[in-house]
Amino acid sequence: MRNKITYILCLFLLLNSFSSEAQSDKQKALEAKRVKYQKELQQLNALLFTNKKEEKSVVSLIEDLNYKVNVRRNLIKVTNDQANLLTREINANQNEISSLRDQLTTLKKQYSEMLVKSYKSKSEQSRVMFLLSSNDFKQAYKRLQYIKQYANYQKEQGDLIKAKTQKLQELNTDLLRQKEDKDKLVAENRIAKIELEKEVKEQEKLMASIRKDQSAYASKIKKKQQEIDAIDKEIDRLIKEAIAASNKKAGKSSTSKGFALTPEEKLTGRNFASNKGKLPWPVERGVVKVRYGTQQSPIDPTVKINSNGVRIATEKNARVRAVFNGEVLAVAGQKYSNPTVLVQHGNYITAYRNLSKVYVKKGDKIVTNQAIGEVFTNNEGETMLGFGIFKDSKPQNPAGWIYKM
């Protein structure tokens, strides 16, 4: 009986611990997401919506608003998820409280009956008589063990009541906190939805003005994409030239698609690869406005935007920082574009595009977080860094490499 009670007590505490930890982990994960989206909105407001002096183009305004609306929707969704999880936790706690109260009532009744029974047979005389009336020593020993077990059983029943009472008190405290947290989340979401409605109305108004001459705007987007494609081609040419030169120097075939590396360069490449997901941002403050890959234009869904890297909106005069130790492979400049700096890290290349100033030159050895230039700001007050990562000449998704991108 003693082992059974101990088992029940341990199981009760263990199950409650696992259940609360699982719920807590879910809440922590959701809270981390909510904080992330809140910070992203703050950055967006600071970087994209504070320049009232410069008149942005309608296209830029819609791109900015689209981004903001998506982040706001994500924030509302994750806040809803948190509130719903809290509702489930509150309901579960309320059910558990009711169950615990019923269990406590039964336990206390049983414990009370046991104490009364124990009191009636409490005197030393009755215990001694119980032992002396044994037929032999073996039976006396068993009766003595029974008396001890019964005493332990009483103690463990009392401990189980204490544990359940404490758990009940904790659940009640937790319930009050959960209800307060849920009320805060609901209030926050109410404000977020009002802001979202305003932003969507502004978005619709801008889209209505574009629809009057959508073909002209679509033409501008295509022209911008052509300029980006031209820069991509130039970067590809420079990287392939460098690959061919490295293979020629090593006495290998110039048609090889990968760099011929020295032992030192191989080590740099391995170190770069081992830091995947932990590399620093190329600017101190920024939000990714255009992500890697092919995506629809927010202005005209029939127009595709191809991105070999990411485009990061940042602050005016923002300094560009190298994300890892390396050597400047090239400083490229097109006739109709701003300079691009390519930095080699073994068989990896990082590209920093749309610079207004360049602090480095080809062949310079650089270290992580070293300033290599400044981001260009256009006439509309938009400061956008193009950033890419290549393995040999193959583009990589920077979101998988840069910390929390």
Short mmCIF file of C-alpha atoms in Angstrom, two decimals:
data_model
loop_
_atom_site.label_atom_id
_atom_site.label_comp_id
_atom_site.label_asym_id
_atom_site.label_seq_id
_atom_site.Cartn_x
_atom_site.Cartn_y
_atom_site.Cartn_z
CA MET A 1 0.00 0.00 0.00
CA ARG A 2 2.85 2.35 0.91
CA ASN A 3 4.54 1.88 -2.47
CA LYS A 4 1.23 2.49 -4.26
CA ILE A 5 0.66 5.82 -2.46
CA THR A 6 4.26 6.94 -3.11
CA TYR A 7 3.85 6.02 -6.79
CA ILE A 8 0.57 7.98 -7.05
CA LEU A 9 2.14 11.04 -5.36
CA CYS A 10 5.22 11.00 -7.64
CA LEU A 11 3.12 10.39 -10.77
CA PHE A 12 0.76 13.23 -9.84
CA LEU A 13 3.61 15.72 -9.38
CA LEU A 14 5.45 14.48 -12.49
CA LEU A 15 2.43 14.67 -14.83
CA ASN A 16 1.56 18.16 -13.65
CA SER A 17 5.17 19.23 -14.10
CA PHE A 18 5.33 17.86 -17.68
CA SER A 19 1.97 19.40 -18.59
CA SER A 20 2.85 22.87 -17.28
CA GLU A 21 6.32 22.74 -18.89
CA ALA A 22 4.85 21.81 -22.31
CA GLN A 23 2.33 24.67 -22.11
CA SER A 24 5.04 27.04 -20.88
CA ASP A 25 7.34 26.13 -23.81
CA LYS A 26 4.54 26.85 -26.31
CA GLN A 27 3.82 30.20 -24.68
CA LYS A 28 7.53 31.10 -24.65
CA ALA A 29 7.84 30.29 -28.35
CA LEU A 30 4.75 32.38 -29.20
CA GLU A 31 5.92 35.25 -26.99
CA ALA A 32 9.33 35.24 -28.74
CA LYS A 33 7.54 35.52 -32.11
CA ARG A 34 5.29 38.32 -30.84
CA VAL A 35 8.28 40.31 -29.54
CA LYS A 36 10.07 39.74 -32.88
CA TYR A 37 7.13 41.15 -34.87
CA GLN A 38 6.79 44.10 -32.49
CA LYS A 39 10.48 44.96 -32.92
CA GLU A 40 10.15 44.56 -36.69
CA LEU A 41 7.24 47.04 -36.72
CA GLN A 42 9.27 49.51 -34.65
CA GLN A 43 12.18 49.17 -37.11
CA LEU A 44 9.81 49.57 -40.06
CA ASN A 45 8.32 52.75 -38.61
CA ALA A 46 11.79 54.12 -37.86
CA LEU A 47 13.36 53.21 -41.22
CA LEU A 48 10.49 53.52 -43.71
CA PHE A 49 7.83 55.82 -42.29
CA THR A 50 9.65 58.72 -40.58
CA ASN A 51 11.02 60.58 -43.63
CA LYS A 52 8.24 63.09 -44.28
CA LYS A 53 10.56 65.53 -46.09
CA GLU A 54 11.24 63.28 -49.05
CA GLU A 55 8.32 62.35 -51.26
CA LYS A 56 8.43 58.64 -51.94
CA SER A 57 7.13 57.17 -55.17
CA VAL A 58 3.77 55.42 -55.06
CA VAL A 59 5.53 52.14 -55.85
CA SER A 60 7.86 52.50 -52.83
CA LEU A 61 4.97 53.51 -50.56
CA ILE A 62 2.95 50.45 -51.58
CA GLU A 63 5.97 48.16 -51.12
CA ASP A 64 6.53 49.63 -47.64
CA LEU A 65 2.86 49.37 -46.71
CA ASN A 66 2.62 45.80 -48.01
CA TYR A 67 5.53 44.84 -45.83
CA LYS A 68 4.04 46.61 -42.81
CA VAL A 69 0.58 45.08 -43.34
CA ASN A 70 2.09 41.57 -43.55
CA VAL A 71 4.09 42.06 -40.36
CA ARG A 72 1.02 43.51 -38.62
CA ARG A 73 -1.07 40.50 -39.72
CA ASN A 74 1.61 38.14 -38.44
CA LEU A 75 1.61 40.01 -35.12
CA ILE A 76 -2.19 39.77 -34.85
CA LYS A 77 -2.11 36.06 -35.71
CA VAL A 78 0.56 35.18 -33.15
CA THR A 79 -1.21 37.29 -30.50
CA ASN A 80 -4.45 35.44 -31.30
CA ASP A 81 -2.59 32.13 -30.99
CA GLN A 82 -1.28 33.22 -27.59
CA ALA A 83 -4.75 34.26 -26.41
CA ASN A 84 -6.26 30.98 -27.66
CA LEU A 85 -3.56 28.94 -25.93
CA LEU A 86 -4.20 30.89 -22.72
CA THR A 87 -7.93 30.17 -23.07
CA ARG A 88 -7.17 26.45 -23.37
CA GLU A 89 -4.82 26.65 -20.38
CA ILE A 90 -7.43 28.54 -18.34
CA ASN A 91 -10.11 25.93 -19.18
CA ALA A 92 -7.71 23.08 -18.37
CA ASN A 93 -6.76 24.74 -15.08
CA GLN A 94 -10.41 25.30 -14.17
CA ASN A 95 -11.16 21.62 -14.88
CA GLU A 96 -8.11 20.55 -12.90
CA ILE A 97 -9.12 22.81 -10.00
CA SER A 98 -12.62 21.23 -9.93
CA SER A 99 -11.11 17.73 -10.08
CA LEU A 100 -8.58 18.54 -7.35
CA ARG A 101 -11.30 19.93 -5.09
CA ASP A 102 -13.30 16.71 -5.47
CA GLN A 103 -10.21 14.59 -4.83
CA LEU A 104 -9.32 16.67 -1.76
CA THR A 105 -12.82 16.29 -0.35
CA THR A 106 -12.61 12.48 -0.74
CA LEU A 107 -9.05 12.31 0.60
CA LYS A 108 -9.86 14.45 3.65
CA LYS A 109 -12.92 12.33 4.42
CA GLN A 110 -10.88 9.11 4.16
CA TYR A 111 -8.08 10.64 6.20
CA SER A 112 -10.52 11.77 8.89
CA GLU A 113 -12.07 8.28 9.12
CA MET A 114 -8.60 6.78 9.30
CA LEU A 115 -7.58 9.13 12.13
CA VAL A 116 -10.71 8.28 14.14
CA LYS A 117 -10.05 4.57 13.69
CA SER A 118 -6.40 5.06 14.59
CA TYR A 119 -7.30 7.07 17.70
CA LYS A 120 -9.57 4.29 18.98
CA SER A 121 -6.71 1.82 18.79
CA LYS A 122 -3.96 4.26 19.72
CA SER A 123 -3.08 3.17 23.26
CA GLU A 124 0.22 1.35 23.78
CA GLN A 125 -1.67 -1.36 25.66
CA SER A 126 -3.85 -2.29 22.66
CA ARG A 127 -0.78 -2.36 20.37
CA VAL A 128 1.15 -4.55 22.82
CA MET A 129 -1.87 -6.85 23.22
CA PHE A 130 -2.16 -7.04 19.42
CA LEU A 131 1.46 -8.20 19.25
CA LEU A 132 1.30 -10.55 22.30
CA SER A 133 -1.79 -12.30 20.98
CA SER A 134 0.25 -13.58 18.02
CA ASN A 135 0.50 -17.36 17.64
CA ASP A 136 4.24 -17.30 17.01
CA PHE A 137 7.21 -14.98 16.44
CA LYS A 138 6.69 -14.89 12.66
CA GLN A 139 3.09 -13.64 13.07
CA ALA A 140 4.23 -11.06 15.67
CA TYR A 141 6.87 -9.77 13.23
CA LYS A 142 4.29 -9.45 10.44
CA ARG A 143 1.91 -7.57 12.78
CA LEU A 144 4.73 -5.20 13.77
CA GLN A 145 5.42 -4.54 10.06
CA TYR A 146 1.71 -3.91 9.49
CA ILE A 147 1.65 -1.29 12.32
CA LYS A 148 4.64 0.50 10.73
CA GLN A 149 3.12 0.35 7.25
CA TYR A 150 -0.19 1.70 8.53
CA ALA A 151 1.63 4.63 10.21
CA ASN A 152 3.55 5.34 6.98
CA TYR A 153 0.34 5.10 4.97
CA GLN A 154 -1.24 7.73 7.25
CA LYS A 155 1.76 10.02 6.74
CA GLU A 156 1.75 9.58 2.96
CA GLN A 157 -1.98 10.23 2.78
CA GLY A 158 -1.33 13.46 4.66
CA ASP A 159 1.55 14.34 2.27
CA LEU A 160 -0.68 13.68 -0.75
CA ILE A 161 -3.35 16.03 0.66
CA LYS A 162 -0.69 18.71 1.26
CA ALA A 163 0.70 18.30 -2.29
CA LYS A 164 -2.73 18.53 -3.89
CA THR A 165 -3.67 21.53 -1.71
CA GLN A 166 -0.44 23.30 -2.72
CA LYS A 167 -1.06 22.47 -6.37
CA LEU A 168 -4.59 23.86 -6.05
CA GLN A 169 -3.25 27.12 -4.61
CA GLU A 170 -0.65 27.37 -7.41
CA LEU A 171 -3.31 26.72 -10.06
CA ASN A 172 -5.55 29.44 -8.64
CA THR A 173 -2.63 31.93 -8.65
CA ASP A 174 -1.68 30.86 -12.18
CA LEU A 175 -5.28 31.20 -13.30
CA LEU A 176 -5.43 34.83 -12.17
CA ARG A 177 -2.15 35.60 -13.98
CA GLN A 178 -3.35 33.86 -17.15
CA LYS A 179 -6.58 35.84 -17.17
CA GLU A 180 -4.61 39.11 -16.77
CA ASP A 181 -2.22 38.09 -19.59
CA LYS A 182 -5.13 37.20 -21.85
CA ASP A 183 -6.86 40.55 -21.17
CA LYS A 184 -3.63 42.38 -22.11
CA LEU A 185 -3.25 40.38 -25.33
CA VAL A 186 -6.87 40.98 -26.32
CA ALA A 187 -6.44 44.73 -25.69
CA GLU A 188 -3.20 44.79 -27.73
CA ASN A 189 -4.87 42.94 -30.59
CA ARG A 190 -7.78 45.36 -30.59
CA ILE A 191 -5.34 48.26 -31.12
CA ALA A 192 -3.35 46.29 -33.74
CA LYS A 193 -6.54 45.58 -35.73
CA ILE A 194 -7.47 49.28 -35.74
CA GLU A 195 -3.97 50.11 -37.06
CA LEU A 196 -4.27 47.35 -39.66
CA GLU A 197 -7.60 48.73 -40.91
CA LYS A 198 -6.00 52.18 -41.37
CA GLU A 199 -3.03 50.70 -43.24
CA VAL A 200 -5.23 48.55 -45.50
CA LYS A 201 -7.39 51.59 -46.38
CA GLU A 202 -4.26 53.59 -47.24
CA GLN A 203 -2.99 50.63 -49.27
CA GLU A 204 -6.28 50.40 -51.21
CA LYS A 205 -6.22 54.15 -51.87
CA LEU A 206 -2.70 53.95 -53.32
CA MET A 207 -3.57 50.88 -55.39
CA ALA A 208 -6.58 52.74 -56.81
CA SER A 209 -4.31 55.55 -57.99
CA ILE A 210 -1.99 53.00 -59.63
CA ARG A 211 -4.79 51.19 -61.46
CA LYS A 212 -5.42 54.37 -63.47
CA ASP A 213 -2.08 53.83 -65.19
CA GLN A 214 -1.01 50.33 -64.20
CA SER A 215 0.87 49.62 -67.41
CA ALA A 216 3.20 52.58 -66.81
CA TYR A 217 3.96 51.41 -63.26
CA ALA A 218 4.47 47.82 -64.45
CA SER A 219 6.90 49.15 -67.04
CA LYS A 220 8.90 50.94 -64.29
CA ILE A 221 9.09 47.74 -62.24
CA LYS A 222 10.29 45.76 -65.27
CA LYS A 223 12.93 48.42 -66.00
CA LYS A 224 14.14 48.26 -62.40
CA GLN A 225 14.30 44.46 -62.63
CA GLN A 226 16.34 44.72 -65.84
CA GLU A 227 18.85 46.97 -64.02
CA ILE A 228 19.08 44.43 -61.18
CA ASP A 229 19.52 41.59 -63.69
CA ALA A 230 22.38 43.51 -65.32
CA ILE A 231 24.12 43.87 -61.93
CA ASP A 232 23.54 40.14 -61.26
CA LYS A 233 25.16 39.29 -64.61
CA GLU A 234 28.16 41.47 -63.80
CA ILE A 235 28.58 39.82 -60.37
CA ASP A 236 28.29 36.37 -61.98
CA ARG A 237 30.93 37.34 -64.58
CA LEU A 238 33.36 38.61 -61.94
CA ILE A 239 32.99 35.51 -59.77
CA LYS A 240 33.44 33.14 -62.72
CA GLU A 241 36.51 35.10 -63.85
CA ALA A 242 37.98 34.74 -60.35
CA ILE A 243 37.23 30.99 -60.35
CA ALA A 244 38.93 30.57 -63.72
CA ALA A 245 41.96 32.61 -62.56
CA SER A 246 42.31 30.53 -59.36
CA ASN A 247 42.23 27.27 -61.36
CA LYS A 248 44.72 28.59 -63.93
CA LYS A 249 47.09 29.61 -61.13
CA ALA A 250 46.77 26.12 -59.59
CA GLY A 251 47.41 24.47 -62.95
CA LYS A 252 43.87 23.06 -63.17
CA SER A 253 41.22 23.25 -65.88
CA SER A 254 39.91 26.79 -66.35
CA THR A 255 36.44 25.33 -67.02
CA SER A 256 36.10 24.19 -63.38
CA LYS A 257 32.99 25.59 -61.66
CA GLY A 258 34.63 25.86 -58.23
CA PHE A 259 37.56 27.80 -56.78
CA ALA A 260 40.98 26.12 -56.58
CA LEU A 261 41.85 27.01 -53.00
CA THR A 262 45.05 27.22 -51.00
CA PRO A 263 45.07 25.45 -47.58
CA GLU A 264 44.48 28.84 -45.89
CA GLU A 265 41.53 29.62 -48.20
CA LYS A 266 40.05 26.16 -47.56
CA LEU A 267 40.17 26.86 -43.80
CA THR A 268 38.47 30.24 -44.30
CA GLY A 269 35.73 28.57 -46.37
CA ARG A 270 35.16 25.90 -43.71
CA ASN A 271 35.01 28.54 -40.97
CA PHE A 272 32.53 30.58 -43.01
CA ALA A 273 30.32 27.49 -43.54
CA SER A 274 30.50 26.56 -39.83
CA ASN A 275 29.03 29.98 -38.97
CA LYS A 276 25.90 29.42 -41.05
CA GLY A 277 22.93 31.02 -39.25
CA LYS A 278 25.26 33.00 -36.96
CA LEU A 279 26.76 35.61 -39.32
CA PRO A 280 26.14 39.26 -38.33
CA TRP A 281 23.89 41.59 -40.35
CA PRO A 282 25.71 43.65 -42.99
CA VAL A 283 24.14 46.82 -41.49
CA GLU A 284 23.55 47.73 -37.85
CA ARG A 285 19.82 48.42 -38.32
CA GLY A 286 17.66 47.09 -41.11
CA VAL A 287 14.61 45.18 -42.31
CA VAL A 288 14.48 42.79 -45.27
CA LYS A 289 12.17 44.45 -47.75
CA VAL A 290 12.74 42.02 -50.64
CA ARG A 291 13.55 38.38 -49.89
CA TYR A 292 15.55 35.82 -51.83
CA GLY A 293 14.02 34.08 -54.86
CA THR A 294 11.22 34.79 -57.32
CA GLN A 295 8.18 36.68 -56.01
CA GLN A 296 5.17 38.59 -57.32
CA SER A 297 5.30 42.36 -57.56
CA PRO A 298 2.90 43.99 -55.05
CA ILE A 299 1.92 46.44 -57.82
CA ASP A 300 1.22 43.96 -60.62
CA PRO A 301 0.99 40.22 -59.78
CA THR A 302 1.79 39.34 -63.41
CA VAL A 303 5.25 40.93 -63.02
CA LYS A 304 7.87 38.71 -61.35
CA ILE A 305 10.67 40.02 -59.15
CA ASN A 306 13.83 37.88 -59.22
CA SER A 307 16.23 38.33 -56.34
CA ASN A 308 19.61 36.56 -56.07
CA GLY A 309 19.93 37.93 -52.55
CA VAL A 310 17.98 40.22 -50.23
CA ARG A 311 17.30 43.95 -50.21
CA ILE A 312 17.62 45.52 -46.79
CA ALA A 313 16.03 48.87 -45.97
CA THR A 314 18.28 50.75 -43.57
CA GLU A 315 18.93 54.27 -42.24
CA LYS A 316 20.52 57.15 -44.16
CA ASN A 317 24.36 57.07 -44.27
CA ALA A 318 24.30 53.51 -42.90
CA ARG A 319 27.71 51.87 -42.85
CA VAL A 320 28.04 48.49 -44.56
CA ARG A 321 29.91 45.85 -42.56
CA ALA A 322 31.66 42.69 -43.76
CA VAL A 323 29.87 39.65 -42.35
CA PHE A 324 33.07 37.56 -42.10
CA ASN A 325 36.86 37.65 -42.49
CA GLY A 326 37.96 37.65 -46.12
CA GLU A 327 39.61 39.43 -49.01
CA VAL A 328 38.09 42.00 -51.37
CA LEU A 329 37.63 40.17 -54.67
CA ALA A 330 36.37 43.15 -56.68
CA VAL A 331 34.79 46.60 -56.53
CA ALA A 332 32.36 46.69 -59.44
CA GLY A 333 30.50 49.66 -60.85
CA GLN A 334 28.03 49.68 -63.73
CA LYS A 335 27.35 52.68 -65.92
CA TYR A 336 23.83 53.09 -64.51
CA SER A 337 24.30 51.58 -61.04
CA ASN A 338 26.09 52.27 -57.78
CA PRO A 339 29.22 50.33 -56.71
CA THR A 340 29.16 46.71 -55.55
CA VAL A 341 31.84 45.20 -53.30
CA LEU A 342 32.57 41.46 -53.54
CA VAL A 343 34.38 39.82 -50.64
CA GLN A 344 35.84 36.31 -50.90
CA HIS A 345 35.76 33.89 -47.93
CA GLY A 346 37.42 30.74 -49.31
CA ASN A 347 34.92 29.29 -51.79
CA TYR A 348 32.18 31.68 -50.58
CA ILE A 349 31.52 35.22 -51.82
CA THR A 350 29.46 37.97 -50.14
CA ALA A 351 28.15 40.82 -52.31
CA TYR A 352 27.27 44.32 -51.02
CA ARG A 353 25.36 46.36 -53.60
CA ASN A 354 24.08 49.92 -54.03
CA LEU A 355 26.85 51.74 -52.17
CA SER A 356 27.43 55.49 -52.19
CA LYS A 357 30.94 55.27 -50.71
CA VAL A 358 33.51 52.47 -50.78
CA TYR A 359 36.24 52.25 -48.11
CA VAL A 360 38.13 49.26 -49.55
CA LYS A 361 39.90 48.19 -52.74
CA LYS A 362 40.60 44.91 -54.50
CA GLY A 363 43.02 42.71 -52.57
CA ASP A 364 42.35 44.28 -49.13
CA LYS A 365 42.24 41.83 -46.22
CA ILE A 366 39.21 42.54 -44.06
CA VAL A 367 37.77 41.26 -40.77
CA THR A 368 34.24 40.58 -39.49
CA ASN A 369 32.19 43.77 -38.92
CA GLN A 370 34.78 45.96 -40.65
CA ALA A 371 33.14 48.92 -42.42
CA ILE A 372 33.58 48.58 -46.19
CA GLY A 373 31.35 51.45 -47.36
CA GLU A 374 28.05 53.33 -47.02
CA VAL A 375 24.61 52.61 -48.48
CA PHE A 376 23.27 54.90 -51.19
CA THR A 377 20.13 56.97 -50.48
CA ASN A 378 18.01 57.89 -53.52
CA ASN A 379 16.02 61.08 -54.15
CA GLU A 380 12.95 59.59 -52.48
CA GLY A 381 14.84 59.05 -49.21
CA GLU A 382 15.06 55.28 -49.70
CA THR A 383 18.27 53.65 -48.38
CA MET A 384 18.46 50.08 -49.65
CA LEU A 385 21.37 47.64 -49.46
CA GLY A 386 21.45 44.69 -51.82
CA PHE A 387 23.16 41.75 -50.11
CA GLY A 388 23.98 38.32 -51.53
CA ILE A 389 25.91 35.17 -50.64
CA PHE A 390 27.39 32.77 -53.21
CA LYS A 391 29.00 29.36 -52.90
CA ASP A 392 31.46 29.49 -55.78
CA SER A 393 29.07 31.09 -58.33
CA LYS A 394 25.83 29.60 -57.00
CA PRO A 395 23.52 32.06 -55.12
CA GLN A 396 22.52 31.13 -51.56
CA ASN A 397 19.56 32.32 -49.49
CA PRO A 398 21.04 34.87 -47.02
CA ALA A 399 18.17 34.22 -44.57
CA GLY A 400 19.75 30.85 -43.79
CA TRP A 401 23.14 32.40 -43.09
CA ILE A 402 22.51 35.70 -41.27
CA TYR A 403 21.51 35.58 -37.60
CA LYS A 404 17.72 35.86 -37.20
CA MET A 405 17.15 37.12 -40.75
#
